[in-house]
XYZ file of C-alpha atoms in Angstrom:
717
model
C 0.000 0.000 0.000
C 2.750 2.438 0.944
C 4.246 2.190 -2.567
C 0.914 3.097 -4.177
C 0.167 6.115 -1.974
C 1.995 9.402 -1.519
C 2.757 10.734 1.965
C -0.452 12.806 2.267
C -2.652 9.976 0.982
C -0.997 7.538 3.391
C -1.572 9.957 6.275
C -5.267 10.153 5.355
C -5.553 6.369 5.131
C -3.906 5.630 8.465
C -5.472 8.474 10.495
C -8.436 6.397 11.608
C -9.486 7.739 15.014
C -11.368 10.949 15.789
C -12.230 13.764 13.399
C -10.177 14.025 10.194
C -10.623 16.650 7.456
C -8.912 16.174 4.090
C -8.759 19.143 1.707
C -8.261 17.305 -1.577
C -7.563 19.350 -4.704
C -8.790 18.284 -8.146
C -6.984 15.221 -9.458
C -5.187 14.590 -6.140
C -6.380 10.994 -5.752
C -9.074 11.422 -3.110
C -11.040 8.400 -4.328
C -7.877 6.307 -4.023
C -7.390 7.586 -0.473
C -11.019 6.868 0.470
C -11.079 3.350 -0.923
C -7.675 2.451 0.564
C -8.774 3.844 3.925
C -11.814 1.549 3.851
C -9.530 -1.370 2.956
C -7.085 -0.403 5.730
C -9.894 -0.425 8.297
C -11.015 -3.874 7.163
C -7.759 -5.624 6.231
C -5.359 -4.121 8.778
C -7.540 -3.131 11.745
C -10.110 -5.927 11.439
C -13.177 -3.658 11.344
C -16.252 -5.367 9.897
C -17.501 -3.760 6.638
C -21.064 -3.556 8.002
C -19.765 -1.218 10.706
C -18.470 1.343 8.189
C -20.541 4.029 6.483
C -19.058 5.600 3.344
C -21.193 8.339 1.808
C -20.853 10.022 -1.574
C -23.246 12.166 -3.592
C -24.202 10.180 -6.696
C -25.247 6.577 -7.239
C -22.662 6.296 -10.018
C -19.846 7.357 -7.672
C -21.137 5.009 -4.974
C -21.220 2.049 -7.386
C -17.693 2.792 -8.597
C -16.431 3.093 -5.025
C -18.176 -0.143 -4.042
C -16.456 -1.992 -6.899
C -13.019 -0.592 -6.024
C -13.418 -1.517 -2.356
C -14.599 -5.003 -3.269
C -11.409 -5.455 -5.315
C -9.298 -4.295 -2.346
C -10.929 -6.339 0.428
C -12.152 -9.330 -1.578
C -15.450 -9.355 0.323
C -18.931 -9.170 -1.173
C -20.077 -7.334 1.969
C -18.879 -3.776 1.461
C -20.921 -2.234 4.268
C -22.899 0.954 3.755
C -21.407 2.569 0.636
C -24.163 4.817 -0.562
C -25.584 8.292 -1.026
C -27.166 10.032 1.957
C -30.590 9.270 0.521
C -29.702 5.654 -0.179
C -28.461 5.201 3.384
C -31.687 6.707 4.747
C -33.688 4.197 2.685
C -31.768 1.440 4.535
C -32.605 3.018 7.907
C -36.292 3.443 7.098
C -36.620 -0.036 5.615
C -35.269 -1.413 8.880
C -36.931 0.999 11.312
C -39.736 2.742 9.412
C -42.168 0.777 11.579
C -41.616 3.546 14.146
C -43.617 5.769 11.761
C -46.136 3.044 10.878
C -44.537 2.893 7.431
C -44.091 -0.516 5.777
C -40.704 -1.813 4.654
C -41.949 -1.538 1.064
C -42.622 2.227 1.139
C -42.318 4.123 -2.161
C -39.502 6.557 -2.954
C -41.103 9.316 -5.043
C -39.359 11.084 -7.907
C -40.578 14.242 -9.670
C -42.735 12.327 -12.128
C -44.506 10.593 -9.233
C -45.057 13.944 -7.508
C -46.401 15.454 -10.728
C -48.826 12.532 -11.061
C -50.079 13.239 -7.534
C -50.416 16.927 -8.359
C -52.429 15.963 -11.439
C -54.915 14.114 -9.217
C -55.168 17.087 -6.851
C -55.634 19.562 -9.715
C -58.373 17.460 -11.276
C -60.193 17.038 -7.950
C -60.064 20.725 -7.052
C -60.448 22.209 -10.521
C -56.935 23.664 -10.759
C -54.957 24.233 -13.938
C -51.285 24.948 -14.608
C -52.221 28.611 -14.745
C -53.048 28.420 -11.038
C -49.607 26.977 -10.328
C -47.152 25.116 -12.621
C -46.050 21.728 -11.308
C -42.447 22.911 -10.890
C -43.608 25.819 -8.739
C -45.940 23.529 -6.755
C -43.048 21.164 -5.985
C -40.944 24.096 -4.793
C -43.825 25.407 -2.687
C -44.337 22.021 -1.015
C -40.649 21.810 -0.159
C -40.630 25.352 1.227
C -43.719 24.586 3.328
C -41.924 21.563 4.764
C -38.708 23.497 5.245
C -40.008 26.560 7.038
C -42.693 25.000 9.174
C -41.224 23.201 12.160
C -40.385 19.649 11.077
C -42.703 18.278 13.771
C -45.590 20.180 12.184
C -45.898 18.000 9.134
C -43.970 14.969 10.358
C -46.222 14.563 13.404
C -49.196 15.087 11.141
C -48.108 12.418 8.657
C -47.037 10.124 11.508
C -50.097 10.411 13.713
C -53.042 11.469 11.566
C -55.218 8.932 9.834
C -55.927 9.120 6.123
C -59.458 10.307 6.892
C -58.208 13.235 8.984
C -55.626 14.208 6.353
C -58.282 14.039 3.636
C -60.593 16.230 5.707
C -57.818 18.849 6.134
C -57.184 18.694 2.386
C -60.853 19.151 1.413
C -61.439 21.927 3.951
C -58.269 23.861 3.043
C -58.609 27.270 1.414
C -56.007 29.014 -0.693
C -54.068 27.392 -3.512
C -50.920 26.710 -1.457
C -52.697 24.940 1.420
C -54.959 22.927 -0.863
C -51.964 21.602 -2.820
C -49.842 21.079 0.310
C -52.436 19.100 2.278
C -53.518 17.241 -0.840
C -49.918 16.186 -1.401
C -49.533 14.992 2.214
C -52.728 12.977 1.826
C -51.569 11.421 -1.459
C -48.162 10.651 0.074
C -49.563 8.804 3.048
C -52.146 7.046 0.895
C -49.370 5.261 -1.018
C -46.773 5.325 1.798
C -44.530 7.470 -0.377
C -41.558 9.616 0.626
C -39.806 12.131 -1.614
C -36.013 12.544 -1.571
C -35.904 15.227 1.106
C -38.396 13.300 3.240
C -35.936 10.415 3.411
C -33.458 12.423 5.476
C -36.120 14.306 7.448
C -37.990 11.128 8.389
C -34.725 9.436 9.396
C -33.852 12.363 11.663
C -37.397 12.317 12.996
C -37.117 8.632 13.929
C -33.745 9.268 15.601
C -35.142 12.233 17.570
C -38.212 10.325 18.772
C -36.697 6.917 19.431
C -33.450 6.892 21.415
C -33.145 3.112 21.139
C -33.136 3.190 17.325
C -30.751 6.165 17.238
C -28.276 4.511 19.600
C -28.437 1.254 17.617
C -27.298 3.037 14.439
C -24.731 5.167 16.253
C -23.139 2.064 17.771
C -23.308 0.137 14.498
C -21.452 2.807 12.489
C -18.028 2.720 14.092
C -16.382 4.655 11.261
C -18.035 7.235 9.014
C -16.475 8.625 5.828
C -18.045 11.368 3.689
C -16.861 12.205 0.172
C -17.444 15.547 -1.636
C -18.068 17.258 1.694
C -18.144 20.683 0.021
C -21.551 19.692 -1.400
C -23.205 18.851 1.935
C -26.415 20.675 2.918
C -27.938 21.466 6.309
C -30.036 18.295 6.604
C -27.137 16.053 5.608
C -24.884 17.895 8.058
C -27.408 17.362 10.848
C -27.673 13.650 10.020
C -23.880 13.304 9.990
C -23.632 15.016 13.392
C -26.171 12.604 14.879
C -24.575 9.474 13.409
C -21.062 10.198 14.712
C -22.364 11.055 18.180
C -21.279 7.783 19.824
C -17.892 6.707 18.426
C -16.754 10.162 17.241
C -14.898 8.746 14.229
C -15.668 10.997 11.274
C -13.520 11.350 8.149
C -14.498 14.000 5.590
C -12.897 14.834 2.261
C -13.679 17.705 -0.078
C -12.438 20.702 -2.026
C -13.972 24.131 -1.346
C -12.837 25.208 -4.819
C -15.229 22.653 -6.326
C -18.424 23.759 -4.572
C -20.872 24.077 -7.469
C -24.200 23.025 -5.992
C -25.248 25.866 -3.666
C -28.402 26.222 -5.806
C -29.581 22.918 -4.333
C -28.593 23.666 -0.754
C -24.867 22.885 -0.559
C -22.961 25.078 1.901
C -19.166 25.185 1.662
C -18.961 26.709 5.155
C -19.517 23.264 6.648
C -16.144 22.261 5.188
C -14.362 25.566 5.752
C -15.570 25.889 9.371
C -15.352 22.208 10.299
C -12.505 22.948 12.736
C -14.758 25.377 14.631
C -17.433 22.719 15.144
C -14.868 20.013 15.938
C -11.758 21.735 17.391
C -9.869 18.448 17.762
C -9.959 17.830 13.995
C -6.832 16.828 12.111
C -6.533 18.565 8.709
C -4.590 17.021 5.826
C -3.900 18.844 2.546
C -3.731 16.716 -0.617
C -2.545 19.066 -3.375
C -0.470 16.875 -5.696
C -2.343 16.664 -8.967
C -1.913 13.483 -11.015
C -4.409 14.407 -13.721
C -3.349 17.544 -15.578
C -0.217 19.027 -17.112
C 1.514 21.976 -15.400
C 0.256 24.355 -18.118
C -3.379 23.455 -17.379
C -2.926 23.655 -13.610
C -1.168 27.029 -13.555
C -3.986 28.523 -15.634
C -6.619 26.963 -13.356
C -4.771 28.141 -10.217
C -4.580 31.668 -11.653
C -8.353 31.673 -12.209
C -9.502 30.327 -8.831
C -7.125 32.596 -6.924
C -9.520 35.480 -7.736
C -12.156 34.051 -5.358
C -12.292 35.657 -1.917
C -14.009 32.879 0.056
C -11.681 29.866 -0.062
C -8.800 28.110 1.652
C -5.692 29.488 -0.025
C -3.912 26.665 -1.857
C -2.364 25.753 -5.197
C -2.474 22.442 -7.020
C 0.990 20.957 -7.539
C 1.550 19.255 -10.919
C 3.123 15.800 -10.997
C 2.855 15.164 -14.762
C 5.526 16.457 -17.184
C 4.993 19.546 -19.336
C 2.374 19.447 -22.086
C 0.921 21.812 -24.641
C -0.172 25.342 -23.625
C -3.718 26.223 -22.594
C -5.152 27.907 -25.701
C -7.779 30.662 -25.984
C -9.512 31.531 -29.251
C -11.941 34.434 -29.656
C -13.784 34.086 -32.947
C -15.697 36.634 -35.015
C -18.973 34.713 -34.579
C -20.419 31.664 -32.822
C -20.277 29.771 -36.140
C -16.570 30.572 -36.599
C -15.956 29.502 -33.007
C -17.609 26.146 -33.760
C -15.554 25.800 -36.958
C -12.360 26.495 -34.989
C -13.278 23.769 -32.482
C -13.989 21.338 -35.328
C -10.631 22.162 -36.951
C -8.775 21.529 -33.672
C -10.667 18.240 -33.277
C -9.539 17.187 -36.762
C -5.932 18.132 -35.925
C -6.050 16.069 -32.723
C -7.598 13.132 -34.573
C -4.902 13.220 -37.239
C -2.236 13.238 -34.528
C -3.657 10.030 -33.065
C -6.160 11.206 -30.440
C -9.405 9.216 -30.431
C -12.681 11.096 -30.704
C -13.718 9.493 -27.411
C -10.806 11.243 -25.680
C -12.222 14.686 -26.520
C -14.932 16.530 -24.603
C -16.723 19.780 -25.404
C -17.984 21.348 -22.178
C -20.386 24.262 -21.808
C -22.371 26.160 -19.170
C -25.869 25.284 -20.455
C -27.341 23.005 -23.110
C -28.812 25.816 -25.194
C -25.342 26.906 -26.397
C -24.705 23.659 -28.291
C -26.608 24.604 -31.446
C -23.735 26.072 -33.524
C -21.359 23.326 -32.294
C -23.776 20.595 -33.338
C -24.402 22.187 -36.725
C -20.695 22.178 -37.554
C -20.030 18.691 -36.168
C -22.904 17.293 -38.217
C -21.846 19.156 -41.351
C -18.255 17.945 -40.929
C -19.501 14.409 -40.129
C -17.624 14.368 -36.829
C -19.237 11.781 -34.493
C -20.488 13.076 -31.165
C -22.815 12.213 -28.316
C -24.599 14.579 -25.932
C -24.580 13.413 -22.328
C -27.408 14.310 -19.938
C -29.160 16.159 -22.697
C -30.918 15.940 -26.052
C -29.337 17.215 -29.288
C -30.440 20.819 -29.865
C -32.622 20.214 -32.918
C -34.063 17.098 -31.277
C -35.471 18.994 -28.279
C -39.248 19.061 -28.054
C -39.623 22.838 -28.048
C -37.340 23.211 -31.095
C -39.289 20.570 -33.024
C -42.546 22.249 -32.012
C -41.357 25.671 -33.189
C -40.144 24.307 -36.537
C -43.419 22.432 -37.018
C -45.356 25.680 -36.567
C -43.222 27.116 -39.386
C -43.940 24.043 -41.518
C -47.679 24.342 -40.841
C -47.654 27.829 -42.336
C -45.618 26.712 -45.346
C -46.813 23.188 -46.181
C -49.568 22.112 -43.726
C -48.118 18.579 -43.712
C -49.652 15.849 -41.577
C -46.557 15.295 -39.422
C -46.440 18.918 -38.343
C -50.204 18.978 -37.874
C -50.130 15.983 -35.541
C -47.333 17.529 -33.515
C -48.724 21.023 -32.871
C -52.502 20.940 -33.342
C -52.954 20.322 -29.615
C -49.889 22.191 -28.286
C -50.821 24.376 -26.490
C -53.893 22.362 -25.473
C -56.849 23.013 -27.808
C -58.980 20.061 -26.705
C -58.282 18.171 -29.924
C -57.632 14.725 -28.461
C -57.694 11.156 -29.721
C -61.410 10.984 -30.578
C -61.292 14.113 -32.727
C -58.012 13.048 -34.368
C -59.627 9.719 -35.321
C -62.504 11.665 -36.867
C -60.062 13.786 -38.914
C -58.010 10.758 -39.988
C -61.141 8.992 -41.230
C -62.336 12.096 -43.137
C -58.862 12.656 -44.668
C -58.657 9.028 -45.814
C -62.138 9.084 -47.349
C -61.586 12.413 -49.103
C -57.895 12.062 -50.035
C -56.838 15.249 -48.300
C -54.460 16.346 -45.540
C -55.478 16.389 -41.887
C -55.373 20.186 -41.919
C -57.673 20.328 -44.950
C -59.986 17.892 -43.176
C -60.109 20.193 -40.164
C -60.843 23.275 -42.290
C -63.735 21.505 -44.045
C -65.317 20.130 -40.868
C -64.946 23.058 -38.478
C -68.743 23.416 -38.218
C -69.215 19.789 -37.167
C -70.560 19.354 -33.633
C -67.494 17.310 -32.726
C -65.387 20.493 -32.618
C -67.704 22.430 -30.318
C -65.903 23.427 -27.132
C -62.475 23.235 -28.805
C -60.049 25.844 -30.076
C -59.947 24.303 -33.547
C -61.206 27.522 -35.163
C -58.396 29.519 -33.529
C -55.799 27.064 -34.824
C -57.096 27.361 -38.390
C -57.248 31.156 -38.078
C -53.635 31.166 -36.883
C -52.401 29.167 -39.888
C -54.554 31.064 -42.382
C -53.399 34.448 -41.078
C -49.766 33.639 -41.870
C -49.906 31.133 -44.733
C -50.901 33.292 -47.760
C -47.984 35.720 -47.569
C -45.351 33.888 -45.535
C -42.766 34.442 -48.300
C -43.002 38.208 -47.767
C -41.905 37.918 -44.132
C -38.491 37.234 -42.675
C -38.004 33.934 -40.870
C -37.277 35.679 -37.570
C -40.415 37.822 -37.811
C -42.592 34.854 -38.800
C -41.219 32.539 -36.114
C -41.526 35.155 -33.371
C -45.112 35.967 -34.319
C -46.123 32.294 -34.509
C -44.674 31.449 -31.099
C -46.431 34.456 -29.617
C -49.862 34.252 -31.257
C -50.103 30.464 -30.928
C -49.680 30.818 -27.169
C -46.701 28.458 -27.230
C -44.257 30.740 -25.388
C -46.980 31.734 -22.934
C -47.518 28.025 -22.224
C -43.818 27.570 -21.385
C -43.850 30.644 -19.149
C -46.923 29.303 -17.351
C -45.167 25.975 -16.836
C -42.076 27.761 -15.529
C -39.896 26.091 -18.200
C -37.015 28.586 -18.304
C -34.573 26.148 -19.908
C -37.006 25.519 -22.773
C -37.514 29.278 -23.203
C -33.712 29.661 -23.329
C -33.613 27.051 -26.087
C -36.219 28.973 -28.096
C -34.158 32.134 -27.631
C -31.152 30.263 -29.024
C -33.254 29.082 -31.997
C -34.189 32.706 -32.696
C -30.500 33.594 -32.510
C -29.723 30.878 -35.080
C -32.435 32.264 -37.378
C -31.000 35.771 -37.038
C -27.510 34.507 -37.896
C -28.882 32.544 -40.863
C -30.606 35.671 -42.219
C -27.462 37.737 -41.709
C -25.398 35.182 -43.631
C -27.795 34.423 -46.479
C -29.352 37.844 -47.067
C -32.260 37.962 -49.539
C -32.293 34.188 -49.997
C -33.127 33.661 -46.328
C -36.823 32.877 -46.772
C -38.822 30.617 -44.427
C -38.842 27.667 -46.847
C -35.097 28.017 -47.438
C -34.475 28.082 -43.709
C -36.452 24.870 -43.173
C -34.460 23.175 -45.949
C -31.260 24.439 -44.324
C -32.162 23.273 -40.840
C -33.320 19.858 -42.086
C -29.621 19.049 -42.511
C -29.299 19.225 -38.737
C -32.581 17.642 -37.686
C -31.847 14.514 -39.731
C -28.624 13.611 -37.970
C -26.586 11.177 -40.013
C -23.507 11.280 -37.799
C -21.861 7.904 -37.477
C -23.164 5.822 -34.585
C -19.992 4.653 -32.852
C -18.664 4.459 -29.353
C -15.636 6.528 -30.424
C -17.494 9.817 -30.281
C -16.770 13.332 -29.050
C -18.498 13.930 -25.731
C -20.686 17.010 -25.327
C -21.918 17.851 -21.834
C -22.493 20.603 -19.320
C -19.785 21.339 -16.776
C -22.092 20.119 -14.006
C -22.443 16.771 -15.786
C -18.637 16.571 -16.177
C -18.006 16.891 -12.416
C -15.889 13.934 -11.277
C -14.857 12.999 -14.844
C -11.618 13.567 -16.750
C -10.701 13.713 -20.437
C -7.373 13.907 -22.301
C -8.583 16.922 -24.333
C -11.168 19.462 -23.225
C -12.819 22.276 -25.187
C -14.561 24.810 -22.946
C -16.744 26.816 -25.320
C -18.924 29.948 -25.224
C -16.671 31.678 -22.707
C -18.654 34.893 -22.995
C -20.082 37.267 -20.396
C -23.735 36.397 -19.859
C -23.151 32.764 -20.813
C -20.270 31.779 -18.523
C -20.708 33.418 -16.047
C -24.458 33.109 -16.468
C -26.465 36.300 -16.937
C -28.654 35.133 -14.035
C -25.935 35.732 -11.429
C -26.881 38.681 -9.224
C -24.526 38.499 -6.222
C -20.894 37.934 -5.269
C -21.402 34.428 -3.843
C -23.117 33.364 -7.054
C -20.236 34.802 -9.111
C -17.704 32.920 -6.983
C -19.619 29.695 -7.589
C -19.541 30.366 -11.332
C -15.768 30.839 -11.084
C -15.485 27.538 -9.190
C -17.538 25.928 -11.956
C -15.071 27.242 -14.549
C -12.228 25.898 -12.390
C -13.912 22.468 -12.306
C -14.247 22.571 -16.101
C -10.581 23.440 -16.652
C -9.340 20.739 -14.268
C -11.215 18.029 -16.195
C -8.471 18.292 -18.857
C -5.489 15.951 -18.671
C -3.287 16.880 -21.648
C -4.828 19.704 -23.674
C -7.182 22.538 -22.765
C -8.868 24.817 -25.294
C -10.983 27.824 -24.282
C -13.104 29.676 -26.819
C -15.659 32.452 -27.204
C -17.015 34.691 -29.924
C -17.763 38.337 -30.528
C -20.927 39.634 -32.157
C -24.236 40.827 -30.751
C -26.702 39.348 -28.289
C -30.423 39.297 -29.109
C -30.882 42.559 -27.201
C -28.254 44.223 -29.389
C -25.579 44.385 -26.687
C -22.014 43.386 -27.635
C -20.687 39.932 -26.740
C -17.658 40.245 -24.477
C -15.052 37.619 -23.566
C -15.767 36.007 -20.192
C -14.269 37.601 -17.092
C -12.964 34.114 -16.257
C -10.644 34.197 -19.268
C -9.551 37.702 -18.296
C -8.966 36.445 -14.719
C -6.202 34.146 -15.979
C -2.718 35.657 -16.196
C -2.325 36.360 -19.929
C 1.196 34.871 -19.838
C -0.361 31.479 -19.061
C -2.514 31.365 -22.209
C -1.592 30.980 -25.847
C -3.869 33.217 -27.924
C -5.089 31.899 -31.260
C -7.298 34.798 -32.280
C -7.037 37.290 -29.439
C -9.853 39.799 -28.786
C -9.042 43.323 -29.925
C -7.457 45.480 -27.229
C -10.389 47.897 -27.464
C -12.889 45.087 -26.869
C -10.921 43.793 -23.869
C -10.823 47.314 -22.403
C -14.555 47.678 -22.981
C -15.186 44.249 -21.426
C -13.146 45.095 -18.318
C -15.074 48.347 -17.880
C -18.386 46.513 -18.279
C -17.344 43.820 -15.767
C -16.053 46.381 -13.247
C -19.313 48.346 -13.555
C -21.383 45.201 -12.889
C -19.207 44.003 -9.998
C -19.448 47.428 -8.374
C -23.212 47.008 -8.084
C -23.266 43.452 -6.714
C -25.149 43.607 -3.372
C -22.069 42.662 -1.304
C -20.054 45.500 -2.840
C -22.770 48.111 -2.418
C -22.697 48.497 1.366
C -19.956 51.132 1.349
C -21.470 52.957 -1.630
C -25.128 53.185 -0.626
C -26.579 56.408 0.678
C -28.712 55.985 3.834
C -32.430 56.672 4.006
C -33.194 60.335 4.660
C -30.274 61.591 2.539
C -31.016 64.654 0.426
C -29.919 64.095 -3.185
C -29.909 65.825 -6.556
C -30.919 63.886 -9.676
C -29.525 65.178 -13.014
C -33.083 65.590 -14.405
C -35.602 65.258 -11.557
C -33.839 67.734 -9.275
C -33.700 67.527 -5.489
C -35.370 64.879 -3.364
C -35.105 62.636 -0.307
C -34.265 58.908 -0.201
C -37.245 57.155 1.403
C -36.205 53.548 0.882
C -33.509 51.186 -0.442
C -34.263 48.028 -2.444
C -31.017 46.058 -2.871
C -32.890 43.287 -4.694
C -33.864 45.698 -7.475
C -30.668 47.715 -7.095
C -32.568 50.968 -6.608
C -33.479 53.810 -4.252
C -37.035 54.956 -3.637
C -36.829 58.769 -3.837
C -39.490 61.396 -3.253
C -38.559 64.378 -5.417
C -39.575 67.849 -4.309
C -41.262 68.694 -7.607
C -43.184 65.399 -7.981
C -46.343 64.279 -6.199
C -45.295 60.587 -6.009
C -41.944 58.854 -5.349
C -39.784 57.263 -8.067
C -37.659 54.108 -8.055
C -34.181 55.148 -9.242
C -31.394 52.699 -10.117
C -28.207 52.744 -8.043
C -26.396 53.251 -11.350
C -27.628 56.816 -11.777
C -25.156 59.294 -10.303
C -26.841 61.226 -7.509
C -25.232 64.302 -6.003
C -25.310 65.029 -2.281
C -24.157 67.986 -0.239
C -21.079 65.983 0.724
C -20.188 64.957 -2.841
């Protein structure tokens, strides 16, 4: 063992008693240390596997760890190697009787919850306009989170189905009706959602000392991987479980905290020594994954974060090629540059399967996919659907086709999206009429609109929509036609009602592709021409082979590594995301970029593109590229000095008005100010969420909300 582990790894493996914290940098061999520590406990100390709990955050990671440990200890019994939720299932299967839950309780996923919501909505006459399912799920979780746990746990534990049903039927207000209806449906099928698993386990432990002590005594050694991703409930569970033996080993990297949006709190790792003063801290910084050129660039980037443990990854591998940054003239040229580099790598002997294209969000893949398909370069999208294969993109294109050709395929796809009450019975009627009269389904609908079967439907509106655009579609631009169709059909409104922001982002990217197509093709860019053009990308004929380029989001790439990595669309508003509104969110975005860069083993390529966003604003290079010492990057198409200067000014302006940076700049309530146009007034309120003052001006009868960005003069200025 000693020959296979470095000094820090060996220290982590053999430090078995008490509280141990390992700060493990990317590529430093933390999984090796964890698995060898488990083997050391079993093989050298004689600890039984069933008395060890090893927790990680994904089922895939747990399965991989289980297999590695099995190979090291040669025992089919590998103890409790699981996710937090998986471990809680084991507890509740064994001791759920304390809640009158059977061993065969159901674990509910989002589709199960949505099915329950569908029952509630139908019973109480709700629609998605009252509350989209995604919002209802969030509301239920918030209700459970902010009401004392005993409030709903006692209720689910002690109340009969009849009492729960009575509370559900007597509830008033949308939130309470859905909340109590959900609790009733849960208990009816003995179902628990993911967060319930931990809450119910803690509830059992808090109410039954005998059960709690049994598990505390059983788990003599506890190890937790990816500790930077732990949330408050998981932290509470961990604290309870280690309360008897006091043997807790945690490993994580604060620079790889990228899940705060789902509750992760890096402070649990950073402040672990305050909670457990006797902790031993081990730093594992030797990186066995990436070349020195990749690591120095990544270190330079992450060093710009304020809230972290200061450290630098130490390269073990020999020198490799430089980290390269390319800033193209357009998104299409950026994609062509990536494809050219892929061809170069392939010709030099690198397999397609050794290359990964990473990005911040799925909607940015469209130009990449277009070029890869055109160049016949094989690829596969992980944790996502190819851009032109996504439902909302197909729907939008079918609306265009309905205006142009009224074909049956498009008709079937969009006639009832959004819902127009044209279901199976009415479709069978249309199919029969079309077959008997040798016409299209759309023609059949037009001819039979007055039939009683279409009373109470929106069939007339659908026909009016198509007929209003069809006669003169050639006189309109594609972008104008597509925008109007998505608006007047109610399609975009439907997505907004459902709360489907990712799908709306994809439609925005489709509109961007249409705009770029029109810009490139000029007068020939008619709607029919565009559909012929895009058909090249919807009918993917890329070779189906396992040796394919991998396309995935950075979040999906967490924990993986690839010989060659392309990190694309490194533009402000994309990476970092335009949705980031505070300093902590920006630091998480920077950590996400750091995670992306440290996935690369031998070659790292960063790229972005200039041009214009849909709102007309210029596209700037990402601040994360500008964060990296320019001496550590090789520029293949560097942004113009004027654009870089403009980008830095834009970034500085935005950072100045992040809430955390505003405290020293804000004027207090009651301050007398002078506005360049409205004159003198008094600050009556401050809204940091909106980034604005509420000011009552002397010459105006009502107050105005004025952005922090407007320069206000004071007597002291």
